[in-house]
PDB file of C-alpha atoms in Angstrom:
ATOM      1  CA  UNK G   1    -158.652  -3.130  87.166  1.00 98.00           C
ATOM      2  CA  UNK G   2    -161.301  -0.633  86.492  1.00 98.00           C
ATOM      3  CA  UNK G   3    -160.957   3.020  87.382  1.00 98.00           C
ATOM      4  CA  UNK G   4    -164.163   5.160  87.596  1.00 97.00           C
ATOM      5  CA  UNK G   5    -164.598   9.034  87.953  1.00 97.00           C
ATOM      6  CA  UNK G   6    -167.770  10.140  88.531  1.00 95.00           C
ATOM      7  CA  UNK G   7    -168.263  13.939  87.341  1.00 94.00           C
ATOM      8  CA  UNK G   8    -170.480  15.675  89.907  1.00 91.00           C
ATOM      9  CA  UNK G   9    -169.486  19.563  89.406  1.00 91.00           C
ATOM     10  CA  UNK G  10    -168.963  21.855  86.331  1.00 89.00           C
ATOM     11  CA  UNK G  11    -169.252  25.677  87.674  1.00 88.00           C
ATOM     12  CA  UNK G  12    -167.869  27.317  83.536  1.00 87.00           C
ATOM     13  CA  UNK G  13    -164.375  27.110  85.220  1.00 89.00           C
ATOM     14  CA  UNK G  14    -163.358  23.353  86.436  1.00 92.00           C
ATOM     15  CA  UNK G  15    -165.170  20.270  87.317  1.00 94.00           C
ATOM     16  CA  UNK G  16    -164.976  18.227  90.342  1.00 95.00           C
ATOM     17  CA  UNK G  17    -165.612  13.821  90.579  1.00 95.00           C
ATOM     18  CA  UNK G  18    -164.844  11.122  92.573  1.00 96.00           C
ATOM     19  CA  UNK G  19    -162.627   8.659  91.725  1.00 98.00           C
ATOM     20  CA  UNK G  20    -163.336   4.712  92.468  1.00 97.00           C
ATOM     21  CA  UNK G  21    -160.928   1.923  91.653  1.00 98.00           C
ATOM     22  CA  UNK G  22    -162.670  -1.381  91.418  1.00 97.00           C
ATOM     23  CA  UNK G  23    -166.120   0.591  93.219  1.00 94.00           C
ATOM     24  CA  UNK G  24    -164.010   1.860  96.379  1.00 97.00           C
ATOM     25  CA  UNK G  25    -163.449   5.175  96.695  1.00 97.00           C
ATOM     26  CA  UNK G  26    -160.190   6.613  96.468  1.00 98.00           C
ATOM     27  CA  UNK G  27    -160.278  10.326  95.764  1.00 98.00           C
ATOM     28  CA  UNK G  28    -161.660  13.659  94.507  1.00 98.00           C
ATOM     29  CA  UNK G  29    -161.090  14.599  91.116  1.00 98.00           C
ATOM     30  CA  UNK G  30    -160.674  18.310  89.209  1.00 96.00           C
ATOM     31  CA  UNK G  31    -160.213  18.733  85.476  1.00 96.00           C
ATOM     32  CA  UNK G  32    -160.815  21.488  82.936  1.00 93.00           C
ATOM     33  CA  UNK G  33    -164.592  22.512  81.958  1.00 92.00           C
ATOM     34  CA  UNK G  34    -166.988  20.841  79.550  1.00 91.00           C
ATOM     35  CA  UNK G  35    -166.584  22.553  76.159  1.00 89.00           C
ATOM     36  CA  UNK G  36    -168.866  21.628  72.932  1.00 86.00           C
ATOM     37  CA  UNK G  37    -165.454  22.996  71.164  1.00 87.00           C
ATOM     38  CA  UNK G  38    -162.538  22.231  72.134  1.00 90.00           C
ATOM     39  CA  UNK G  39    -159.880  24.877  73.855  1.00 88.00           C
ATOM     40  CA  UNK G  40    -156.256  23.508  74.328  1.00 88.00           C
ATOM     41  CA  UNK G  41    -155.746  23.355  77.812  1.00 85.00           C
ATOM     42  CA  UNK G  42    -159.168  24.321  78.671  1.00 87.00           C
ATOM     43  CA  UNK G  43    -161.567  21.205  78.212  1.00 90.00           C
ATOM     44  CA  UNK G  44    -161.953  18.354  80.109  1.00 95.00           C
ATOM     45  CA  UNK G  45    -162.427  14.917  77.981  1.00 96.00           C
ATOM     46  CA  UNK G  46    -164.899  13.815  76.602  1.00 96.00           C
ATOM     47  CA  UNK G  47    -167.165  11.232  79.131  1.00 95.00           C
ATOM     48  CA  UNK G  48    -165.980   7.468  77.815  1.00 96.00           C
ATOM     49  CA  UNK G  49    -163.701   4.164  78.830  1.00 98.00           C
ATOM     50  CA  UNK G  50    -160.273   4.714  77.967  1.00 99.00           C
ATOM     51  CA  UNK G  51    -157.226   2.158  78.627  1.00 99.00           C
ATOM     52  CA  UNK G  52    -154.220   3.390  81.212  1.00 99.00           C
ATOM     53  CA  UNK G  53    -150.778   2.714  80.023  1.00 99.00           C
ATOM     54  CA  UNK G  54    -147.440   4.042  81.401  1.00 99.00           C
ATOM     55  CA  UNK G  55    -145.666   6.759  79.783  1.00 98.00           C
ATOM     56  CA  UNK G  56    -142.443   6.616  80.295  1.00 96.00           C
ATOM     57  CA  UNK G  57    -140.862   9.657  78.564  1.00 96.00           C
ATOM     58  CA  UNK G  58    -141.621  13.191  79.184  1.00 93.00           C
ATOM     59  CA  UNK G  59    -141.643  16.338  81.656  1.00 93.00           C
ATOM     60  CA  UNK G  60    -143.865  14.922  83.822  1.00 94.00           C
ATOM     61  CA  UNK G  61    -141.990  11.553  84.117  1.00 96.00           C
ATOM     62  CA  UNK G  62    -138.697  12.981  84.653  1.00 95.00           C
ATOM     63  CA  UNK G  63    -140.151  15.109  87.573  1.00 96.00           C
ATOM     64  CA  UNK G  64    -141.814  12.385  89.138  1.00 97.00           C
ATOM     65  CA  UNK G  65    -138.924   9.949  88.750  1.00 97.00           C
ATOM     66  CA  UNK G  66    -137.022  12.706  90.897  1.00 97.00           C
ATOM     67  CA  UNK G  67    -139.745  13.659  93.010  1.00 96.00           C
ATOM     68  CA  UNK G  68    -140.770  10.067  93.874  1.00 96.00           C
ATOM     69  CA  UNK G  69    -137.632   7.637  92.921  1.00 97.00           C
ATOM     70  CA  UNK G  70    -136.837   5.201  89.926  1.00 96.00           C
ATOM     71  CA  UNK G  71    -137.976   2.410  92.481  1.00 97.00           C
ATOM     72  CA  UNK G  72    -141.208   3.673  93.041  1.00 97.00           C
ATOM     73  CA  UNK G  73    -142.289   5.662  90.113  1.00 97.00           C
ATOM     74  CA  UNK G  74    -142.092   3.340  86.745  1.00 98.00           C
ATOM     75  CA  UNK G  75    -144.117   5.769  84.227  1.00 98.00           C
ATOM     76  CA  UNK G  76    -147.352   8.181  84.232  1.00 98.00           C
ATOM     77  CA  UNK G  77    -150.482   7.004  84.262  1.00 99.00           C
ATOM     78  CA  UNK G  78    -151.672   7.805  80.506  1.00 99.00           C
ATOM     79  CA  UNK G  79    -155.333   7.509  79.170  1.00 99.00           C
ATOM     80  CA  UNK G  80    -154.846   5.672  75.293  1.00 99.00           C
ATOM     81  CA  UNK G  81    -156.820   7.098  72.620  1.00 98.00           C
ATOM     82  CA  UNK G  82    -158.847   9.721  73.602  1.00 97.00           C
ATOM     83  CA  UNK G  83    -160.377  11.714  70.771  1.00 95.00           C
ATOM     84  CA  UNK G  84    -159.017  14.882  70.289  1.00 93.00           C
ATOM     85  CA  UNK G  85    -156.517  14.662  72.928  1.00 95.00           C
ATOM     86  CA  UNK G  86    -152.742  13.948  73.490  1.00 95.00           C
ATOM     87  CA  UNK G  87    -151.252  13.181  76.450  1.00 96.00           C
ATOM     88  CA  UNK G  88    -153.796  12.896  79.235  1.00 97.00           C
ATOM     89  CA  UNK G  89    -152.231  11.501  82.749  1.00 98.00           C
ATOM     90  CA  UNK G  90    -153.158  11.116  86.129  1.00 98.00           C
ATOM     91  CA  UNK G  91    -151.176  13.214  88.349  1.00 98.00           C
ATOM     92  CA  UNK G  92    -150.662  15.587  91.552  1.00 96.00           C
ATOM     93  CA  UNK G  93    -152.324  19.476  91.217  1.00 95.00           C
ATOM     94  CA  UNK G  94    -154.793  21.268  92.987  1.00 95.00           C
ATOM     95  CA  UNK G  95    -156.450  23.662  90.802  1.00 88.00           C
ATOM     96  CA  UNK G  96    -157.331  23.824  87.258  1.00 84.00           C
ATOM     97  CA  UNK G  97    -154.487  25.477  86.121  1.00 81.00           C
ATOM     98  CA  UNK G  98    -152.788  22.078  86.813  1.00 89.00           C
ATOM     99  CA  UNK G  99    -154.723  20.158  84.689  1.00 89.00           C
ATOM    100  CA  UNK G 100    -154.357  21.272  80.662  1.00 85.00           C
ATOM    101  CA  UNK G 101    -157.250  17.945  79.923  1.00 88.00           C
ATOM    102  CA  UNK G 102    -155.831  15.534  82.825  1.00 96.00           C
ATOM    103  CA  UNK G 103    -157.040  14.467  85.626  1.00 98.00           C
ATOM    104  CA  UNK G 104    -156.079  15.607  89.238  1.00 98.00           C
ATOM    105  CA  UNK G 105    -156.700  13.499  92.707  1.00 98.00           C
ATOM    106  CA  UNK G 106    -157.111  14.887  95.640  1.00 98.00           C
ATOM    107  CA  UNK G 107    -158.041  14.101  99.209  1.00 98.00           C
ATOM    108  CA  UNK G 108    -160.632  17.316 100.099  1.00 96.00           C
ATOM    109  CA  UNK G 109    -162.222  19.202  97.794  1.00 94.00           C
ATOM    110  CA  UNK G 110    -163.998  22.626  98.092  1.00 90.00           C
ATOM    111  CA  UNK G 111    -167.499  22.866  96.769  1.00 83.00           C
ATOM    112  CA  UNK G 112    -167.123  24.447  93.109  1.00 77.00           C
ATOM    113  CA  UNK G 113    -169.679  26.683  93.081  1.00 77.00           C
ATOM    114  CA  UNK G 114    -168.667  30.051  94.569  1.00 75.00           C
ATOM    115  CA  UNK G 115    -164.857  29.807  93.229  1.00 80.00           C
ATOM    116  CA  UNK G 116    -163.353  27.415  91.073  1.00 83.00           C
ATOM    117  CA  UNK G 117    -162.592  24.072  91.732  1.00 88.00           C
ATOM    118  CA  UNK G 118    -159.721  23.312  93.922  1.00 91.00           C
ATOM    119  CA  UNK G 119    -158.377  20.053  95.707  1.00 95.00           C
ATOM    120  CA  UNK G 120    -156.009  19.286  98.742  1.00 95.00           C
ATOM    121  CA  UNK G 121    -153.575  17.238  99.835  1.00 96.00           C
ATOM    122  CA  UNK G 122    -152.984  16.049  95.962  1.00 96.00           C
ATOM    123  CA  UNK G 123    -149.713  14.689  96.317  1.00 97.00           C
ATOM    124  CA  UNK G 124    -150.880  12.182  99.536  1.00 98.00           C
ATOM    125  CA  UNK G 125    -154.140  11.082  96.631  1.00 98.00           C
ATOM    126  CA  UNK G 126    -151.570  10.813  94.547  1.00 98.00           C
ATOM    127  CA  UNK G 127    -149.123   8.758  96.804  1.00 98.00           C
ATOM    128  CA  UNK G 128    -152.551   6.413  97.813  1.00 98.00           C
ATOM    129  CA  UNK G 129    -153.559   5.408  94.087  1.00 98.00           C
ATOM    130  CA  UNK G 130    -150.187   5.418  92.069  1.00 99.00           C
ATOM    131  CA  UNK G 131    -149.186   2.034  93.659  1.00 99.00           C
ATOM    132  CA  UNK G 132    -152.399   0.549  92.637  1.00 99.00           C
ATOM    133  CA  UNK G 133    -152.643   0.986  89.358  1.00 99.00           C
ATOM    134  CA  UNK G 134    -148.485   0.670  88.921  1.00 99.00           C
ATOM    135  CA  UNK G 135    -148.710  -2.881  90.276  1.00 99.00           C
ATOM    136  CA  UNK G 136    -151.764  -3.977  88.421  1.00 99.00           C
ATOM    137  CA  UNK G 137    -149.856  -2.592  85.366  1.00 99.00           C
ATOM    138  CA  UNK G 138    -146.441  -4.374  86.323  1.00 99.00           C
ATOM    139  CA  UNK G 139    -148.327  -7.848  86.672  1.00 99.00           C
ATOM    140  CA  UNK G 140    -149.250  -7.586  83.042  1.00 98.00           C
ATOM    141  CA  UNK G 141    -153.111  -6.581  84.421  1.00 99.00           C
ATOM    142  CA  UNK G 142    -155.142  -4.358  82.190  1.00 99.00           C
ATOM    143  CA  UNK G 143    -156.492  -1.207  83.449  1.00 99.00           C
ATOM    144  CA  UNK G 144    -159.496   0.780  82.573  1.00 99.00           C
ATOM    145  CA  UNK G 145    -160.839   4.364  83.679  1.00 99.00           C
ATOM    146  CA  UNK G 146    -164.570   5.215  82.801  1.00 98.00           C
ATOM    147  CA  UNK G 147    -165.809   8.901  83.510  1.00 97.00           C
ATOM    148  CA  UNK G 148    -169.094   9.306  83.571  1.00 94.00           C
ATOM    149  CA  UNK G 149    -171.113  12.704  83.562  1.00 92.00           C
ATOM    150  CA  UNK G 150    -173.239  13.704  86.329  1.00 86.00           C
ATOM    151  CA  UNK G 151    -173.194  17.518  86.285  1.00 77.00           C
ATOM    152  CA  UNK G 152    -175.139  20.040  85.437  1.00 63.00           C
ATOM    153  CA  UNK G 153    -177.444  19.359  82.606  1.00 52.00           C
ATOM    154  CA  UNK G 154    -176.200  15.572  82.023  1.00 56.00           C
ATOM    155  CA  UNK G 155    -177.921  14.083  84.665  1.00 53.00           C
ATOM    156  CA  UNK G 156    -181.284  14.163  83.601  1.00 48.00           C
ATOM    157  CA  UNK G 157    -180.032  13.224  80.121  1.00 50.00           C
ATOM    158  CA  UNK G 158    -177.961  10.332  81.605  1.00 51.00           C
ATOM    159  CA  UNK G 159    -180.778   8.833  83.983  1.00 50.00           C
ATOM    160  CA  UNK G 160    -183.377   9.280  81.549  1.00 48.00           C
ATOM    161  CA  UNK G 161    -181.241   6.687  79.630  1.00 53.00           C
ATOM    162  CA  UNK G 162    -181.383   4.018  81.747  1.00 51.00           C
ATOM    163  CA  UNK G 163    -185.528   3.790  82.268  1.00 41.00           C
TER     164      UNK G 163
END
């Protein structure tokens, strides 16, 4: 399975994506800011392909396991090896103090550039792409999320790659 987020918004504060599984999408996205330096809890990832593995242990888990159900909810969604960064999940929030470095779904999204990014209706995104990925997990399938830059100053640096 292969998970794509498309970065399309970086306003200093939070930047907004979309979010395809296997090219259909799903959601909108919101994470921390680009930073050159990393700030704990206040930089988005670097742009790359990173596995997705459960996590089963943690805050997060235990309040989704109760939130959700044991039946349902078999481990967070957790990006492997990103550099510089521990921890990064998939989950439920709507603005960027959710986030700390993961990623956020969403199904509306508000346009970033007057305030900072925010997303609704989180936990229904949420509710929409969990069972995907669980089950492709669960069948022993391997899953992949790509982000790719398109904001601000990386598009013209990104397209100018490809000619």
């Amino acid at each position: 399975m292969e998970l794509d987020v498309i970065r399309y918004s970086d306003n200093g504060d939070s930047t907004l994506g979309l979010l395809f599984i296997n090219s259909k999408w799903e959601s909108y996205t919101l994470e921390d800011e680009h930073r050159d330096v990393k700030v704990k809890g206040e930089t988005r990832i670097p742009a790359g392909r990173y596995q997705i593995k459960f996590r089963t242990v943690g805050g997060f888990h235990g309040k989704y396991v109760i939130q959700y159900g044991a039946e349902w909810h078999k481990g967070m969604l957790e990006l492997q090896n990103v550099p510089n960064f521990k921890y990064i999940l998939i989950h439920a929030g709507n603005h960027e103090g959710h986030t700390a470095g993961c990623l956020l779904v969403g199904e509306t999204s508000n346009d970033n550039k007057d305030e900072k990014g925010f997303i609704g209706a989180s936990r229904d995104a949420y509710k929409d792409i969990y069972p995907q990925v669980r089950d492709a997990l669960i069948a022993g399938e391997e899953v992949w999320i790509t982000y790719h830059d398109f904001d601000k100053h990386y598009i013209l640096r990104d397209v100018l790659r490809t000619f």
